[in-house]
XYZ file of N, CA and C in Angstrom:
360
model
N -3.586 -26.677 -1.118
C -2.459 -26.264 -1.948
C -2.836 -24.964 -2.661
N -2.055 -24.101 -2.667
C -2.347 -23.036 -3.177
C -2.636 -22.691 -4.995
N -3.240 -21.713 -5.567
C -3.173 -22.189 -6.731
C -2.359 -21.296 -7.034
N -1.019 -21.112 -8.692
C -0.422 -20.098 -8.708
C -0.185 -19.687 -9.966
N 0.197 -18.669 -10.058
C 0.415 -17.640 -11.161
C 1.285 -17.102 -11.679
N 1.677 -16.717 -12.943
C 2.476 -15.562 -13.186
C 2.273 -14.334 -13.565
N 2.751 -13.251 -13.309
C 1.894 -11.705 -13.479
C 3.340 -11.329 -14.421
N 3.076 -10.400 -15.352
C 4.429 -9.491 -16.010
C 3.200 -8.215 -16.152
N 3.861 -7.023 -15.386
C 3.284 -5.815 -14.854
C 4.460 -4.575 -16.043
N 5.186 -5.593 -16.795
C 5.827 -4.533 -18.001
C 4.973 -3.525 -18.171
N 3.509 -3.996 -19.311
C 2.786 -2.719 -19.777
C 1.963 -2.059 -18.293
N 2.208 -2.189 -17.506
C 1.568 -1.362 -16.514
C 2.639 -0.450 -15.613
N 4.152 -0.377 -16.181
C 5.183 0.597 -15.490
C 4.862 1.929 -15.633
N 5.199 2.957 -14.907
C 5.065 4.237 -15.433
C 5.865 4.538 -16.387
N 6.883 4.329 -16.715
C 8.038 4.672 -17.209
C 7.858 3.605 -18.618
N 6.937 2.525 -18.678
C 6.644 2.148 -20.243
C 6.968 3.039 -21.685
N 6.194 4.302 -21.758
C 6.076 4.881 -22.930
C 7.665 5.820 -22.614
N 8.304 6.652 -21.643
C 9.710 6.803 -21.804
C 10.651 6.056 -22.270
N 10.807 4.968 -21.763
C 11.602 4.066 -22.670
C 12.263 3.912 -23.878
N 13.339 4.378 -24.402
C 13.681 4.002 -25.822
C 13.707 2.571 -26.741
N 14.352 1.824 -25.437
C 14.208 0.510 -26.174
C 12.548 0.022 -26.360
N 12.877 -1.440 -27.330
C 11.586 -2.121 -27.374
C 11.562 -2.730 -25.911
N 10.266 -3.046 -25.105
C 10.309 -3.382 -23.696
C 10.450 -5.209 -23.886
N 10.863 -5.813 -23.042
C 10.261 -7.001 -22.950
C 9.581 -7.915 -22.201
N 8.231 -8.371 -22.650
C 7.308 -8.466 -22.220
C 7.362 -10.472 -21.923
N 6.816 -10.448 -20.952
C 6.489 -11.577 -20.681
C 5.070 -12.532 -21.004
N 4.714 -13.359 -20.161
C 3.322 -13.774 -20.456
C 2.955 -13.720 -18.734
N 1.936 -12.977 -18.788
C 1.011 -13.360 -17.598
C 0.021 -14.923 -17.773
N 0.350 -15.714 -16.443
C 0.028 -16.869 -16.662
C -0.682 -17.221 -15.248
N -2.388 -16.443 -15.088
C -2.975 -16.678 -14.256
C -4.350 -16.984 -15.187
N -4.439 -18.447 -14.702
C -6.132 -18.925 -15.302
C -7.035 -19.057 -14.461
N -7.025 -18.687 -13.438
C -8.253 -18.729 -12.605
C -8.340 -17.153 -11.837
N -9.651 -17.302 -11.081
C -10.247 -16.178 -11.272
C -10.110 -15.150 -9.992
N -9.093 -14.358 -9.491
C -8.685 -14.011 -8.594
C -9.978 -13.138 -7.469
N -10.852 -12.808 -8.321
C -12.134 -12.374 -7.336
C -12.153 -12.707 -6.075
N -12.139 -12.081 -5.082
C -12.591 -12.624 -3.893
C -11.697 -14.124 -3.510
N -10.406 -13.709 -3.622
C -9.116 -15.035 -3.152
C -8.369 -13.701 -2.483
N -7.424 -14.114 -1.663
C -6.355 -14.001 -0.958
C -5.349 -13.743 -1.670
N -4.601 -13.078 -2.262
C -3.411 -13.283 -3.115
C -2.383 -12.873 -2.222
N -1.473 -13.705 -2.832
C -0.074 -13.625 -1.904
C 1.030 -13.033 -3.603
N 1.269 -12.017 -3.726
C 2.549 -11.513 -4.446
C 3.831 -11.579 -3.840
N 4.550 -12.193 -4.888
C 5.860 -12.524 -4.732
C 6.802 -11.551 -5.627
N 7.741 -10.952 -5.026
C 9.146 -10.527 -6.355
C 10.208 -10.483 -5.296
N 11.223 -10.728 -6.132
C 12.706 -11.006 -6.030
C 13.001 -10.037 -5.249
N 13.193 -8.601 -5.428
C 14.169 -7.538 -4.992
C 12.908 -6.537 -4.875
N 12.799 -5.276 -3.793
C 11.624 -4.400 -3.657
C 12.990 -3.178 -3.787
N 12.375 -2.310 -4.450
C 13.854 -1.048 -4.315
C 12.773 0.096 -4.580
N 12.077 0.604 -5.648
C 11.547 2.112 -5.732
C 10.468 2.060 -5.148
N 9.739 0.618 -5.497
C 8.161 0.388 -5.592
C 7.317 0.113 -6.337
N 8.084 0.865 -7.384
C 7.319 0.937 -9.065
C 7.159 -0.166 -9.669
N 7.790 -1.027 -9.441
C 7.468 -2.501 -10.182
C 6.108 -2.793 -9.154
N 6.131 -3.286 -8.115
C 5.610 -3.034 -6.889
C 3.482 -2.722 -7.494
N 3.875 -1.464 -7.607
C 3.158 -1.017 -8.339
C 1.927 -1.128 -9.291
N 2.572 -1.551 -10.122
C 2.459 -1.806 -11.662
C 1.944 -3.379 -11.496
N 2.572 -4.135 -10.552
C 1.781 -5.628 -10.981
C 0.701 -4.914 -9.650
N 0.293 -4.458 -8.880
C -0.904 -4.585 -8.150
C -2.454 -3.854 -9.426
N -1.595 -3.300 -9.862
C -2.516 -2.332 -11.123
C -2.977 -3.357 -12.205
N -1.686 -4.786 -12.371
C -1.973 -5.458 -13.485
C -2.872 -6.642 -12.542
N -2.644 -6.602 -11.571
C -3.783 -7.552 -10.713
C -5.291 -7.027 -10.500
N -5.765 -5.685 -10.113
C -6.809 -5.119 -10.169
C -7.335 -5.342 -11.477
N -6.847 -4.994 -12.958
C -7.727 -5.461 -14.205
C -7.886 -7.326 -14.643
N -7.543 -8.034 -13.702
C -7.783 -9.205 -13.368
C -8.871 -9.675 -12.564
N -9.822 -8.818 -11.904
C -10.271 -8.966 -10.956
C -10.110 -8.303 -9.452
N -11.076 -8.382 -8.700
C -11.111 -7.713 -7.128
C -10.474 -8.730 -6.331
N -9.866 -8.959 -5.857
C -9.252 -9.985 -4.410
C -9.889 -9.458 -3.464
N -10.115 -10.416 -2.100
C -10.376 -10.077 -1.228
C -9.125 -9.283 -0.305
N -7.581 -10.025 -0.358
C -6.785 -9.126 0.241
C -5.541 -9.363 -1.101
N -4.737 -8.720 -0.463
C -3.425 -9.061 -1.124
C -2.225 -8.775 -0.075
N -1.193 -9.447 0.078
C -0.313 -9.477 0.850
C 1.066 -9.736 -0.258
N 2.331 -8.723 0.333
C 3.451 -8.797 -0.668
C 4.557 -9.286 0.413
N 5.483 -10.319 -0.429
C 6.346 -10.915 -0.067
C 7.457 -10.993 -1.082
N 8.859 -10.382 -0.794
C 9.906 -10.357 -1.614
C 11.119 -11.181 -0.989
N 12.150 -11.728 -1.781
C 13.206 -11.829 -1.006
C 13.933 -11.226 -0.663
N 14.101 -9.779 -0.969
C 15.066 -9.054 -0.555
C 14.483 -7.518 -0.891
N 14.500 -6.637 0.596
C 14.452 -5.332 0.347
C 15.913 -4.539 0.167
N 15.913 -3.953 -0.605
C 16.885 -2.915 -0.632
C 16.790 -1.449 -0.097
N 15.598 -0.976 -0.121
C 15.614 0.550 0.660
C 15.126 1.353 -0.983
N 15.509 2.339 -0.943
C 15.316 3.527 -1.599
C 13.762 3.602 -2.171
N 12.674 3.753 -1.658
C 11.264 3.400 -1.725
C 10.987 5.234 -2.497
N 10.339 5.175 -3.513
C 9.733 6.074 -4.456
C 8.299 6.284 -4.206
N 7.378 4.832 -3.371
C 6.323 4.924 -3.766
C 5.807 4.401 -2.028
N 4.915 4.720 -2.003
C 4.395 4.001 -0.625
C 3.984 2.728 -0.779
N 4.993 1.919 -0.679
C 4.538 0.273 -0.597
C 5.652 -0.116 0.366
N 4.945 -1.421 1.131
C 5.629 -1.778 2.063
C 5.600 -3.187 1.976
N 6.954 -3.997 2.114
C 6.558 -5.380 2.069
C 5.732 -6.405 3.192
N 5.405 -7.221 3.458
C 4.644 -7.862 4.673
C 4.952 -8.579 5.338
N 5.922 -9.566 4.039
C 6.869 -10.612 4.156
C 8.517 -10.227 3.490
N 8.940 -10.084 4.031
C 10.757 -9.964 3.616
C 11.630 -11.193 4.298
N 12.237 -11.547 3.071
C 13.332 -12.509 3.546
C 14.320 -11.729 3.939
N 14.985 -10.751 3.451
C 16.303 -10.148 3.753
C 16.380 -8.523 3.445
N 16.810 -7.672 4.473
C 17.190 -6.010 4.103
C 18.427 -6.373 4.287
N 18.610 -5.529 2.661
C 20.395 -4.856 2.045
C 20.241 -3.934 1.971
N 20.399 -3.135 2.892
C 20.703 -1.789 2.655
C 21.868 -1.553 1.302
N 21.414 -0.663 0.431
C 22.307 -0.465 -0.841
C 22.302 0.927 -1.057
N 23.644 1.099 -2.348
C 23.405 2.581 -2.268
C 22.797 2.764 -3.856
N 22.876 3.821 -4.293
C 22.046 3.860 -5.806
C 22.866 3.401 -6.595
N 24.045 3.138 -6.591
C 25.165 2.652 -7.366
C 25.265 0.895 -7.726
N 24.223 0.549 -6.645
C 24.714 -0.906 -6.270
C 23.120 -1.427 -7.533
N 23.251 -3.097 -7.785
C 22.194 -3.645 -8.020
C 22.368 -4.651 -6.907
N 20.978 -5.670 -7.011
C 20.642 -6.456 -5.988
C 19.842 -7.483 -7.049
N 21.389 -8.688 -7.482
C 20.616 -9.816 -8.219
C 20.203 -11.443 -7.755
N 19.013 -11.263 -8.140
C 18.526 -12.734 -6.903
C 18.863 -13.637 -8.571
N 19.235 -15.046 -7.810
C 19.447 -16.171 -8.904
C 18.375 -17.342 -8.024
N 17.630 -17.879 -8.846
C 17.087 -19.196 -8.217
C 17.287 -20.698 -8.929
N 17.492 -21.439 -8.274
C 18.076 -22.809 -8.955
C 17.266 -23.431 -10.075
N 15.658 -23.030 -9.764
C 14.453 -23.871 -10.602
C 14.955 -22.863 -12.340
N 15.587 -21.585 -12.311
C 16.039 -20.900 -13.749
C 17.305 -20.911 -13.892
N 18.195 -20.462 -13.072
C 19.791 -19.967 -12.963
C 20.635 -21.201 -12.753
N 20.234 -22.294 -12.401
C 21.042 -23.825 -11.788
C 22.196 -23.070 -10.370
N 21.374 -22.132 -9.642
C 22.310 -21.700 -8.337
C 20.824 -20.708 -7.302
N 21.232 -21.084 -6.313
C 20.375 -20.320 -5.455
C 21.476 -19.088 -4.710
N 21.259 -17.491 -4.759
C 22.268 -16.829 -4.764
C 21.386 -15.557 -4.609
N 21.842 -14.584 -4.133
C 21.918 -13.092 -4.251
C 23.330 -12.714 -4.301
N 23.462 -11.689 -4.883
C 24.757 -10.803 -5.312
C 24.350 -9.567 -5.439
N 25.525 -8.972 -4.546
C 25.495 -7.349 -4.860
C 26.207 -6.710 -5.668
N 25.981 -5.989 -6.412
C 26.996 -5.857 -7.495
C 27.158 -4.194 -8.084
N 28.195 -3.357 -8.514
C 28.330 -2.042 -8.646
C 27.194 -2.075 -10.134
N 26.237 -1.001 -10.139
C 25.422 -1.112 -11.363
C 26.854 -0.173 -12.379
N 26.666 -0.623 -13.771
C 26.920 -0.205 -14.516
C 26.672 1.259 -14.651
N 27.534 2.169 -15.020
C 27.492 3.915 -15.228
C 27.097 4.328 -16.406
């Protein structure tokens, strides 16, 4: 059985200190010791990279892994950064206008993606 984690890669965005608002931060909730394990990363939606990013940066000051492999449910396209997923459940092609919101039943009480016009 695998063992698992939660990562929040907030303070590791580039775009942290631009920000006007206060950010909000989560809890990273990994207690064991990722050295030399396999990690499998998970996120919802892949779109610039930058999130992408930012948790592999907040995983390196955690420790060395032996590999890491990324798995999202849904790519959207418009890639900023050179990252590539390994595992994809689904490409939506979108345009910059659009968001791409995943709902899961274990938080939201619905299992769902929606595409939706982002706010202007």
């Amino acid at each position: 059985k695998p063992t698992l984690g939660i990562l929040d890669a907030t303070l590791y965005r580039d775009d942290f200190r631009t920000r006007l608002k206060q950010p909000e931060v989560s809890v990273t909730d990994i207690t064991f010791d990722i050295t030399e394990k396999d990690i499998i990363l998970i996120d919802d939606v892949l779109y610039t990279g930058r999130t992408t990013r930012a948790a592999l940066d907040a995983l390196m000051d955690l420790g060395r892994p032996s590999s890491i492999q990324f798995c999202v449910l849904v790519d959207r396209g418009h890639r900023e950064m050179p990252i590539k997923a390994d595992f994809i459940g689904k490409n939506i092609p979108t345009s910059v206008n659009e968001e791409v919101k995943v709902k899961m039943n274990e938080i939201d009480d619905e299992d769902a993606v929606y595409l939706i016009e982002s706010p202007k």
